[in-house]
mmCIF file of C-alpha atoms in Angstrom:
data_model
loop_
_atom_site.group_PDB
_atom_site.id
_atom_site.type_symbol
_atom_site.label_atom_id
_atom_site.label_comp_id
_atom_site.label_asym_id
_atom_site.label_seq_id
_atom_site.Cartn_x
_atom_site.Cartn_y
_atom_site.Cartn_z
ATOM 1 C CA ILE A 1 0.000 0.000 0.000
ATOM 2 C CA GLN A 2 2.864 2.360 0.865
ATOM 3 C CA TYR A 3 4.492 1.678 -2.517
ATOM 4 C CA THR A 4 1.200 2.224 -4.387
ATOM 5 C CA LEU A 5 0.470 5.498 -2.587
ATOM 6 C CA GLU A 6 3.962 6.876 -3.148
ATOM 7 C CA GLN A 7 3.978 5.977 -6.847
ATOM 8 C CA THR A 8 0.484 7.299 -7.631
ATOM 9 C CA ARG A 9 0.595 10.272 -5.196
ATOM 10 C CA ALA A 10 -3.075 9.587 -4.405
ATOM 11 C CA ARG A 11 -4.736 12.573 -2.697
ATOM 12 C CA ILE A 12 -7.736 10.766 -1.150
ATOM 13 C CA ILE A 13 -7.984 7.317 0.419
ATOM 14 C CA PHE A 14 -11.166 5.457 1.411
ATOM 15 C CA THR A 15 -10.640 3.030 4.270
ATOM 16 C CA PHE A 16 -12.086 1.460 7.433
ATOM 17 C CA PRO A 17 -11.572 2.270 11.125
ATOM 18 C CA GLN A 18 -9.307 -0.804 11.468
ATOM 19 C CA ALA A 19 -6.740 0.772 9.112
ATOM 20 C CA PRO A 20 -3.607 2.485 10.509
ATOM 21 C CA VAL A 21 -5.202 5.938 10.142
ATOM 22 C CA SER A 22 -2.586 7.653 12.336
ATOM 23 C CA GLN A 23 0.185 6.406 9.995
ATOM 24 C CA LEU A 24 -1.765 7.532 6.925
ATOM 25 C CA GLN A 25 -2.029 11.026 8.432
ATOM 26 C CA GLN A 26 1.761 11.342 8.229
ATOM 27 C CA ILE A 27 1.783 10.988 4.414
ATOM 28 C CA PRO A 28 2.157 14.605 3.206
ATOM 29 C CA PHE A 29 0.411 14.342 -0.188
ATOM 30 C CA LEU A 30 -2.718 12.659 1.253
ATOM 31 C CA GLU A 31 -5.295 15.428 1.582
ATOM 32 C CA LYS A 32 -8.263 13.419 2.886
ATOM 33 C CA ILE A 33 -8.748 10.079 4.632
ATOM 34 C CA ALA A 34 -12.424 9.092 4.257
ATOM 35 C CA VAL A 35 -13.241 6.467 6.885
ATOM 36 C CA VAL A 36 -16.242 4.217 6.201
ATOM 37 C CA GLY A 37 -18.123 3.353 9.393
ATOM 38 C CA MET A 38 -16.368 5.923 11.576
ATOM 39 C CA THR A 39 -18.327 6.802 14.728
ATOM 40 C CA GLY A 40 -16.557 10.027 15.693
ATOM 41 C CA GLU A 41 -16.557 13.448 14.033
ATOM 42 C CA SER A 42 -14.221 14.598 11.275
ATOM 43 C CA ASN A 43 -10.816 15.807 12.407
ATOM 44 C CA GLY A 44 -8.378 17.503 10.041
ATOM 45 C CA LYS A 45 -7.489 15.094 7.242
ATOM 46 C CA ILE A 46 -9.816 12.424 8.632
ATOM 47 C CA ILE A 47 -13.427 12.725 7.467
ATOM 48 C CA ASN A 48 -16.451 10.526 8.028
ATOM 49 C CA PHE A 49 -17.608 8.842 4.810
ATOM 50 C CA SER A 50 -21.222 9.745 5.618
ATOM 51 C CA GLU A 51 -20.231 13.429 5.316
ATOM 52 C CA VAL A 52 -18.855 12.765 1.828
ATOM 53 C CA LEU A 53 -22.272 11.436 0.788
ATOM 54 C CA GLN A 54 -23.987 14.537 2.156
ATOM 55 C CA SER A 55 -21.600 17.097 0.662
ATOM 56 C CA PRO A 56 -22.939 19.330 -2.149
ATOM 57 C CA GLY A 57 -21.833 18.679 -5.718
ATOM 58 C CA SER A 58 -19.214 20.767 -7.479
ATOM 59 C CA GLU A 59 -20.423 23.990 -9.106
ATOM 60 C CA THR A 60 -18.574 23.039 -12.283
ATOM 61 C CA GLY A 61 -20.295 19.639 -12.478
ATOM 62 C CA LEU A 62 -18.657 16.360 -13.396
ATOM 63 C CA PRO A 63 -15.351 16.389 -15.306
ATOM 64 C CA VAL A 64 -15.367 15.743 -19.050
ATOM 65 C CA ILE A 65 -13.893 12.300 -19.721
ATOM 66 C CA GLY A 66 -12.530 11.037 -23.041
ATOM 67 C CA PRO A 67 -12.195 7.396 -24.170
ATOM 68 C CA ASP A 68 -8.402 7.470 -23.835
ATOM 69 C CA ASP A 69 -8.410 9.042 -20.375
ATOM 70 C CA LEU A 70 -7.139 6.952 -17.488
ATOM 71 C CA ALA A 71 -9.938 5.134 -15.636
ATOM 72 C CA SER A 72 -7.984 2.907 -13.288
ATOM 73 C CA ILE A 73 -4.548 1.808 -12.133
ATOM 74 C CA ILE A 74 -4.599 -1.805 -10.954
ATOM 75 C CA TYR A 75 -1.425 -3.104 -9.367
ATOM 76 C CA THR A 76 -0.188 -6.594 -10.131
ATOM 77 C CA SER A 77 0.634 -8.908 -7.238
ATOM 78 C CA GLY A 78 4.364 -8.406 -7.554
ATOM 79 C CA THR A 79 5.085 -12.054 -6.664
ATOM 80 C CA THR A 80 8.086 -12.067 -9.027
ATOM 81 C CA GLY A 81 9.242 -8.484 -8.466
ATOM 82 C CA ILE A 82 8.027 -4.975 -7.756
ATOM 83 C CA PRO A 83 4.261 -4.635 -8.448
ATOM 84 C CA LYS A 84 3.476 -2.970 -11.783
ATOM 85 C CA GLY A 85 0.645 -0.456 -12.095
ATOM 86 C CA VAL A 86 -1.556 -1.468 -15.041
ATOM 87 C CA ARG A 87 -3.035 1.670 -16.644
ATOM 88 C CA LEU A 88 -6.524 1.009 -18.017
ATOM 89 C CA THR A 89 -8.578 3.588 -19.900
ATOM 90 C CA HIS A 90 -12.338 4.061 -20.224
ATOM 91 C CA LYS A 91 -11.991 2.709 -23.782
ATOM 92 C CA ASN A 92 -10.298 -0.461 -22.471
ATOM 93 C CA PHE A 93 -13.155 -1.264 -20.082
ATOM 94 C CA CYS A 94 -15.905 -0.335 -22.558
ATOM 95 C CA ALA A 95 -14.323 -2.429 -25.325
ATOM 96 C CA ASP A 96 -14.079 -5.433 -23.028
ATOM 97 C CA TYR A 97 -17.688 -5.020 -21.891
ATOM 98 C CA ARG A 98 -18.898 -4.826 -25.507
ATOM 99 C CA GLY A 99 -16.982 -7.993 -26.378
ATOM 100 C CA ILE A 100 -18.634 -9.867 -23.506
ATOM 101 C CA ALA A 101 -22.079 -8.405 -24.261
ATOM 102 C CA ALA A 102 -21.811 -9.645 -27.868
ATOM 103 C CA LEU A 103 -21.898 -13.223 -26.516
ATOM 104 C CA ASN A 104 -25.547 -12.635 -25.494
ATOM 105 C CA ALA A 105 -24.887 -14.631 -22.321
ATOM 106 C CA ILE A 106 -26.680 -12.158 -20.013
ATOM 107 C CA ARG A 107 -30.488 -12.215 -19.708
ATOM 108 C CA PRO A 108 -32.716 -9.414 -18.330
ATOM 109 C CA ASP A 109 -33.679 -11.518 -15.292
ATOM 110 C CA ASP A 110 -30.112 -12.495 -14.362
ATOM 111 C CA ASN A 111 -28.680 -11.911 -10.892
ATOM 112 C CA LEU A 112 -24.884 -12.139 -10.522
ATOM 113 C CA LEU A 113 -23.468 -12.954 -7.105
ATOM 114 C CA ALA A 114 -20.262 -11.021 -6.287
ATOM 115 C CA ILE A 115 -17.995 -12.684 -3.739
ATOM 116 C CA LEU A 116 -14.530 -11.976 -5.220
ATOM 117 C CA PRO A 117 -12.713 -8.718 -4.290
ATOM 118 C CA LEU A 118 -13.441 -5.875 -6.703
ATOM 119 C CA HIS A 119 -9.854 -4.579 -6.741
ATOM 120 C CA HIS A 120 -9.058 -7.501 -9.066
ATOM 121 C CA ALA A 121 -9.805 -6.981 -12.756
ATOM 122 C CA LEU A 122 -11.990 -10.088 -13.288
ATOM 123 C CA PRO A 123 -14.604 -9.436 -10.559
ATOM 124 C CA PHE A 124 -14.469 -5.690 -11.318
ATOM 125 C CA MET A 125 -15.566 -6.417 -14.884
ATOM 126 C CA ALA A 126 -17.736 -9.521 -14.332
ATOM 127 C CA THR A 127 -19.549 -8.542 -11.128
ATOM 128 C CA LEU A 128 -19.679 -4.752 -11.372
ATOM 129 C CA LEU A 129 -19.328 -3.285 -14.875
ATOM 130 C CA LEU A 130 -20.966 -6.140 -16.799
ATOM 131 C CA PRO A 131 -24.208 -6.309 -14.763
ATOM 132 C CA LEU A 132 -24.257 -2.512 -14.316
ATOM 133 C CA PHE A 133 -24.014 -1.821 -18.061
ATOM 134 C CA SER A 134 -26.388 -4.728 -18.796
ATOM 135 C CA ARG A 135 -28.949 -3.343 -16.296
ATOM 136 C CA VAL A 136 -29.245 -6.576 -14.362
ATOM 137 C CA LYS A 137 -29.103 -7.281 -10.635
ATOM 138 C CA ILE A 138 -25.912 -7.685 -8.586
ATOM 139 C CA THR A 139 -25.915 -9.332 -5.162
ATOM 140 C CA TYR A 140 -22.956 -8.708 -2.847
ATOM 141 C CA LEU A 141 -21.890 -11.048 -0.061
ATOM 142 C CA ASP A 142 -19.005 -10.418 2.343
ATOM 143 C CA THR A 143 -18.063 -14.013 3.101
ATOM 144 C CA LEU A 144 -16.592 -17.016 1.292
ATOM 145 C CA LYS A 145 -18.261 -19.554 3.594
ATOM 146 C CA ALA A 146 -19.932 -22.194 1.416
ATOM 147 C CA GLU A 147 -23.048 -22.428 3.598
ATOM 148 C CA ALA A 148 -23.700 -18.680 3.413
ATOM 149 C CA ILE A 149 -23.100 -18.605 -0.354
ATOM 150 C CA LEU A 150 -25.472 -21.525 -0.985
ATOM 151 C CA ARG A 151 -28.163 -19.921 1.173
ATOM 152 C CA CYS A 152 -27.727 -16.588 -0.605
ATOM 153 C CA ILE A 153 -27.953 -18.196 -4.072
ATOM 154 C CA LYS A 154 -31.303 -19.789 -3.218
ATOM 155 C CA GLU A 155 -32.780 -16.879 -1.242
ATOM 156 C CA GLN A 156 -31.778 -14.176 -3.733
ATOM 157 C CA GLN A 157 -32.422 -16.313 -6.855
ATOM 158 C CA VAL A 158 -28.845 -15.945 -8.126
ATOM 159 C CA THR A 159 -28.378 -17.169 -11.708
ATOM 160 C CA ILE A 160 -24.628 -16.695 -12.357
ATOM 161 C CA LEU A 161 -21.686 -17.134 -10.008
ATOM 162 C CA VAL A 162 -18.177 -15.886 -10.890
ATOM 163 C CA LEU A 163 -15.400 -17.851 -9.174
ATOM 164 C CA THR A 164 -11.758 -18.859 -9.331
ATOM 165 C CA PRO A 165 -11.011 -22.593 -9.792
ATOM 166 C CA GLN A 166 -9.903 -22.828 -6.148
ATOM 167 C CA VAL A 167 -13.247 -21.578 -4.803
ATOM 168 C CA LEU A 168 -15.122 -23.769 -7.297
ATOM 169 C CA GLN A 169 -13.189 -26.766 -5.941
ATOM 170 C CA HIS A 170 -14.586 -26.005 -2.466
ATOM 171 C CA PHE A 171 -18.091 -26.002 -3.969
ATOM 172 C CA TYR A 172 -17.572 -29.370 -5.576
ATOM 173 C CA GLN A 173 -16.142 -30.837 -2.372
ATOM 174 C CA GLY A 174 -19.380 -29.867 -0.587
ATOM 175 C CA MET A 175 -21.430 -31.650 -3.264
ATOM 176 C CA LYS A 176 -19.086 -34.649 -3.174
ATOM 177 C CA ARG A 177 -19.613 -34.985 0.566
ATOM 178 C CA GLN A 178 -23.318 -35.354 -0.118
ATOM 179 C CA LEU A 179 -22.579 -38.042 -2.717
ATOM 180 C CA ASP A 180 -20.346 -39.868 -0.244
ATOM 181 C CA LEU A 181 -23.321 -40.222 2.115
ATOM 182 C CA ILE A 182 -25.061 -42.521 -0.406
ATOM 183 C CA PRO A 183 -24.577 -46.104 0.818
ATOM 184 C CA TRP A 184 -22.664 -48.777 -1.064
ATOM 185 C CA PRO A 185 -23.437 -50.388 -3.579
ATOM 186 C CA LEU A 186 -25.872 -47.670 -4.667
ATOM 187 C CA ARG A 187 -23.160 -44.981 -4.910
ATOM 188 C CA PRO A 188 -20.902 -46.704 -7.506
ATOM 189 C CA LEU A 189 -23.992 -47.637 -9.540
ATOM 190 C CA LEU A 190 -25.182 -44.036 -9.488
ATOM 191 C CA LEU A 191 -21.774 -42.689 -10.528
ATOM 192 C CA ALA A 192 -21.516 -45.233 -13.338
ATOM 193 C CA TYR A 193 -24.962 -44.204 -14.594
ATOM 194 C CA LEU A 194 -24.038 -40.510 -14.456
ATOM 195 C CA ASN A 195 -20.793 -41.170 -16.377
ATOM 196 C CA PHE A 196 -22.639 -43.178 -19.030
ATOM 197 C CA SER A 197 -25.332 -40.495 -19.385
ATOM 198 C CA ARG A 198 -22.703 -37.762 -19.692
ATOM 199 C CA ARG A 199 -20.875 -39.601 -22.496
ATOM 200 C CA LEU A 200 -24.136 -40.373 -24.272
ATOM 201 C CA SER A 201 -25.242 -36.721 -24.157
ATOM 202 C CA ARG A 202 -22.070 -35.704 -26.031
ATOM 203 C CA TYR A 203 -23.041 -37.870 -29.000
ATOM 204 C CA VAL A 204 -26.833 -37.676 -29.124
ATOM 205 C CA GLY A 205 -27.458 -34.391 -27.278
ATOM 206 C CA ILE A 206 -29.843 -36.033 -24.777
ATOM 207 C CA ASN A 207 -28.942 -36.835 -21.179
ATOM 208 C CA PRO A 208 -31.120 -39.683 -19.813
ATOM 209 C CA ALA A 209 -30.066 -38.751 -16.262
ATOM 210 C CA LYS A 210 -31.612 -35.272 -16.546
ATOM 211 C CA PRO A 211 -34.541 -35.995 -14.155
ATOM 212 C CA LEU A 212 -32.059 -37.309 -11.596
ATOM 213 C CA LEU A 213 -29.743 -34.297 -12.020
ATOM 214 C CA LYS A 214 -32.561 -31.968 -10.959
ATOM 215 C CA LYS A 215 -32.059 -33.223 -7.418
ATOM 216 C CA PHE A 216 -28.408 -32.097 -7.484
ATOM 217 C CA ARG A 217 -29.341 -28.758 -9.023
ATOM 218 C CA ARG A 218 -31.769 -28.078 -6.186
ATOM 219 C CA ALA A 219 -28.719 -27.294 -4.034
ATOM 220 C CA LEU A 220 -28.431 -23.996 -5.959
ATOM 221 C CA GLY A 221 -32.053 -23.644 -7.072
ATOM 222 C CA GLU A 222 -33.732 -24.235 -10.425
ATOM 223 C CA GLN A 223 -32.986 -20.655 -11.497
ATOM 224 C CA PHE A 224 -29.183 -21.138 -11.395
ATOM 225 C CA ARG A 225 -27.679 -21.080 -14.899
ATOM 226 C CA PHE A 226 -23.898 -21.420 -14.841
ATOM 227 C CA PHE A 227 -20.536 -20.827 -13.142
ATOM 228 C CA VAL A 228 -18.044 -18.419 -14.748
ATOM 229 C CA ILE A 229 -14.417 -19.327 -14.070
ATOM 230 C CA GLY A 230 -11.310 -17.189 -14.499
ATOM 231 C CA GLY A 231 -8.130 -16.116 -12.748
ATOM 232 C CA ALA A 232 -6.370 -19.473 -13.235
ATOM 233 C CA LYS A 233 -6.529 -22.591 -15.398
ATOM 234 C CA LEU A 234 -9.583 -24.735 -14.652
ATOM 235 C CA PRO A 235 -8.668 -28.419 -14.062
ATOM 236 C CA GLU A 236 -10.517 -30.480 -16.671
ATOM 237 C CA SER A 237 -11.390 -33.103 -14.053
ATOM 238 C CA LEU A 238 -13.199 -30.484 -11.928
ATOM 239 C CA ALA A 239 -15.209 -29.192 -14.890
ATOM 240 C CA GLU A 240 -16.100 -32.761 -15.871
ATOM 241 C CA ASN A 241 -17.157 -33.710 -12.324
ATOM 242 C CA LEU A 242 -19.525 -30.734 -12.145
ATOM 243 C CA ALA A 243 -20.866 -31.368 -15.661
ATOM 244 C CA ARG A 244 -21.618 -34.952 -14.607
ATOM 245 C CA LEU A 245 -23.850 -33.518 -11.857
ATOM 246 C CA GLY A 246 -25.641 -31.263 -14.338
ATOM 247 C CA PHE A 247 -23.812 -27.955 -13.763
ATOM 248 C CA THR A 248 -22.488 -25.784 -16.598
ATOM 249 C CA VAL A 249 -19.006 -24.289 -16.061
ATOM 250 C CA LEU A 250 -17.868 -21.653 -18.568
ATOM 251 C CA GLU A 251 -14.160 -20.903 -18.533
ATOM 252 C CA GLY A 252 -12.536 -17.718 -19.805
ATOM 253 C CA TYR A 253 -9.041 -16.285 -20.049
ATOM 254 C CA GLY A 254 -7.614 -12.839 -19.556
ATOM 255 C CA LEU A 255 -5.114 -10.642 -17.797
ATOM 256 C CA THR A 256 -5.245 -7.386 -15.863
ATOM 257 C CA GLU A 257 -3.475 -5.787 -18.850
ATOM 258 C CA THR A 258 -6.402 -6.714 -21.137
ATOM 259 C CA ALA A 259 -9.199 -5.237 -18.953
ATOM 260 C CA PRO A 260 -9.316 -8.311 -18.425
ATOM 261 C CA VAL A 261 -11.269 -10.826 -20.601
ATOM 262 C CA VAL A 262 -9.631 -12.053 -23.824
ATOM 263 C CA THR A 263 -11.437 -15.323 -24.556
ATOM 264 C CA PHE A 264 -14.595 -16.957 -23.216
ATOM 265 C CA ASN A 265 -16.562 -20.137 -23.809
ATOM 266 C CA PRO A 266 -19.893 -19.131 -25.377
ATOM 267 C CA PRO A 267 -22.848 -20.663 -23.479
ATOM 268 C CA ALA A 268 -24.283 -22.031 -26.728
ATOM 269 C CA ALA A 269 -21.081 -23.845 -27.721
ATOM 270 C CA PRO A 270 -18.693 -24.387 -24.795
ATOM 271 C CA ARG A 271 -15.622 -26.519 -25.358
ATOM 272 C CA PRO A 272 -14.441 -28.196 -22.122
ATOM 273 C CA GLY A 273 -10.696 -28.005 -21.624
ATOM 274 C CA SER A 274 -10.409 -24.762 -23.578
ATOM 275 C CA ALA A 275 -10.445 -21.119 -22.482
ATOM 276 C CA GLY A 276 -12.969 -20.308 -25.200
ATOM 277 C CA ARG A 277 -12.852 -18.140 -28.305
ATOM 278 C CA PRO A 278 -11.590 -14.527 -28.550
ATOM 279 C CA LEU A 279 -14.205 -11.892 -27.763
ATOM 280 C CA SER A 280 -15.593 -9.751 -30.553
ATOM 281 C CA GLY A 281 -13.012 -7.055 -31.298
ATOM 282 C CA VAL A 282 -10.119 -9.058 -29.800
ATOM 283 C CA GLU A 283 -7.435 -10.780 -31.876
ATOM 284 C CA VAL A 284 -5.323 -13.671 -30.595
ATOM 285 C CA ARG A 285 -2.365 -15.210 -32.392
ATOM 286 C CA ILE A 286 0.326 -17.685 -31.441
ATOM 287 C CA LEU A 287 3.943 -16.536 -31.713
ATOM 288 C CA ASN A 288 6.411 -19.011 -33.234
ATOM 289 C CA PRO A 289 4.230 -22.132 -32.798
ATOM 290 C CA ASP A 290 6.039 -25.462 -32.454
ATOM 291 C CA ALA A 291 5.077 -28.742 -34.140
ATOM 292 C CA ASP A 292 2.043 -28.993 -31.857
ATOM 293 C CA GLY A 293 0.950 -25.420 -32.596
ATOM 294 C CA ILE A 294 2.036 -24.217 -29.138
ATOM 295 C CA GLY A 295 3.641 -20.814 -28.683
ATOM 296 C CA GLU A 296 3.286 -17.565 -26.771
ATOM 297 C CA VAL A 297 -0.229 -16.053 -26.756
ATOM 298 C CA LEU A 298 -0.279 -12.553 -28.284
ATOM 299 C CA ILE A 299 -3.322 -10.269 -27.938
ATOM 300 C CA ARG A 300 -4.489 -7.190 -29.842
ATOM 301 C CA GLY A 301 -7.613 -5.066 -29.360
ATOM 302 C CA TYR A 302 -9.058 -1.911 -27.808
ATOM 303 C CA ASN A 303 -9.138 -3.755 -24.465
ATOM 304 C CA VAL A 304 -5.320 -3.838 -24.245
ATOM 305 C CA MET A 305 -3.760 -1.347 -21.813
ATOM 306 C CA PRO A 306 -1.703 1.614 -23.096
ATOM 307 C CA GLY A 307 1.122 0.640 -20.729
ATOM 308 C CA TYR A 308 2.363 0.416 -17.164
ATOM 309 C CA PHE A 309 2.309 3.422 -14.846
ATOM 310 C CA HIS A 310 5.725 5.136 -14.724
ATOM 311 C CA ASN A 311 7.442 2.038 -16.121
ATOM 312 C CA GLU A 312 8.396 2.483 -19.767
ATOM 313 C CA ALA A 313 10.902 -0.381 -19.729
ATOM 314 C CA ALA A 314 8.281 -2.910 -18.632
ATOM 315 C CA THR A 315 5.822 -1.475 -21.178
ATOM 316 C CA ARG A 316 8.281 -1.896 -24.058
ATOM 317 C CA GLU A 317 8.865 -5.484 -22.934
ATOM 318 C CA VAL A 318 5.222 -6.535 -23.439
ATOM 319 C CA LEU A 319 3.823 -4.157 -26.098
ATOM 320 C CA ARG A 320 5.297 -4.576 -29.576
ATOM 321 C CA ASP A 321 3.725 -3.424 -32.864
ATOM 322 C CA GLY A 322 0.288 -3.179 -31.227
ATOM 323 C CA TRP A 323 0.420 -6.745 -29.829
ATOM 324 C CA PHE A 324 0.518 -7.560 -26.115
ATOM 325 C CA SER A 325 2.830 -10.432 -25.144
ATOM 326 C CA SER A 326 0.989 -12.392 -22.459
ATOM 327 C CA GLY A 327 3.823 -14.667 -21.334
ATOM 328 C CA ASP A 328 1.327 -17.551 -21.520
ATOM 329 C CA LEU A 329 1.743 -20.559 -23.768
ATOM 330 C CA GLY A 330 -1.133 -21.992 -25.753
ATOM 331 C CA ARG A 331 -2.540 -23.120 -29.068
ATOM 332 C CA LEU A 332 -5.614 -22.327 -31.154
ATOM 333 C CA ASP A 333 -7.631 -25.303 -32.384
ATOM 334 C CA GLU A 334 -9.305 -25.548 -35.804
ATOM 335 C CA ASP A 335 -12.397 -23.684 -34.521
ATOM 336 C CA GLY A 336 -10.458 -20.838 -32.913
ATOM 337 C CA TYR A 337 -10.741 -22.021 -29.291
ATOM 338 C CA LEU A 338 -7.707 -21.205 -27.148
ATOM 339 C CA HIS A 339 -6.058 -24.032 -25.171
ATOM 340 C CA LEU A 340 -3.541 -22.866 -22.554
ATOM 341 C CA THR A 341 -0.582 -25.116 -21.807
ATOM 342 C CA GLY A 342 1.667 -23.177 -19.402
ATOM 343 C CA ARG A 343 3.791 -20.104 -18.776
ATOM 344 C CA LEU A 344 6.709 -19.058 -20.954
ATOM 345 C CA LYS A 345 8.835 -18.254 -17.879
ATOM 346 C CA ASP A 346 8.268 -21.762 -16.492
ATOM 347 C CA ILE A 347 10.178 -23.294 -19.416
ATOM 348 C CA ILE A 348 13.786 -24.373 -18.944
ATOM 349 C CA VAL A 349 15.831 -24.532 -22.167
ATOM 350 C CA LEU A 350 18.487 -27.255 -22.038
ATOM 351 C CA ALA A 351 21.912 -26.947 -23.700
ATOM 352 C CA SER A 352 20.561 -29.211 -26.459
ATOM 353 C CA GLY A 353 17.891 -26.596 -27.246
ATOM 354 C CA LYS A 354 15.106 -28.822 -25.935
ATOM 355 C CA ASN A 355 12.348 -27.010 -24.026
#
């Protein structure tokens, strides 16, 4: 936080009473510290957030904003070095929203449950901008406890849940525990029937176990449509296990630098094991593909950032001739679906030249 504040020279910070407010007061360029949930009165730099809500608007009105103006600086985790500030413009976010909207995956009666932190690019787009611009409901929940999430999904009639693979794994484990309660030999017979029905549905488009799967789906309610997964590679076994129980899992791919979605599995034609097809307005190509078609994933489109904040060297490293170098390895299949295989930096090149 100290590094971010010093680099951006932020003038206002919004925080909670638990924050080290006395330390923040010592930062000279911070003009205001707006504390949400503060019980006392304002004092110098420190102001109660409720007063901000009551303050009169500016006489000059809202500022005029252009498409190329900076909308956000999102800092990377910095796990392999100093965090980089990703500069994203209003055009970047709007272009990414339009690409997602073109999939026609959102319905007027949808309700998206937001449980991931909004300072990450994926939940910021998927559980704030997307439903806001699409004029559909958003439900916010401040816990990751499975019981509370399940109760909220049913009570609030949630239709779409955006998760990382790790959180989705917790969901599946809860369902698996219910399966494990089924006595032997009924359990192996049930699983065999579900596996057979799943394979059959791939060829004939009809799942004979559909009436049985309704019982599993009741855990989330009949209204629930699908899971959206991003932030990391989805294990194929996890997606298959959930599909066997009648749940649709749609995987996408993106980076903070691409605002963030690049590819997504369309609900009408998902391809398990892939990260989906490029969004409308986004180009993906593979740099120097090997014999298997695998190479570095390059991305071009209006969703790609203009560069890193105060870091020209890092910007030049990843932006070349209008293409963003992702550092991810993958291949495009014959239908344009992206299959990710690893990270470029994870590869060790032997003296023989073998990767």
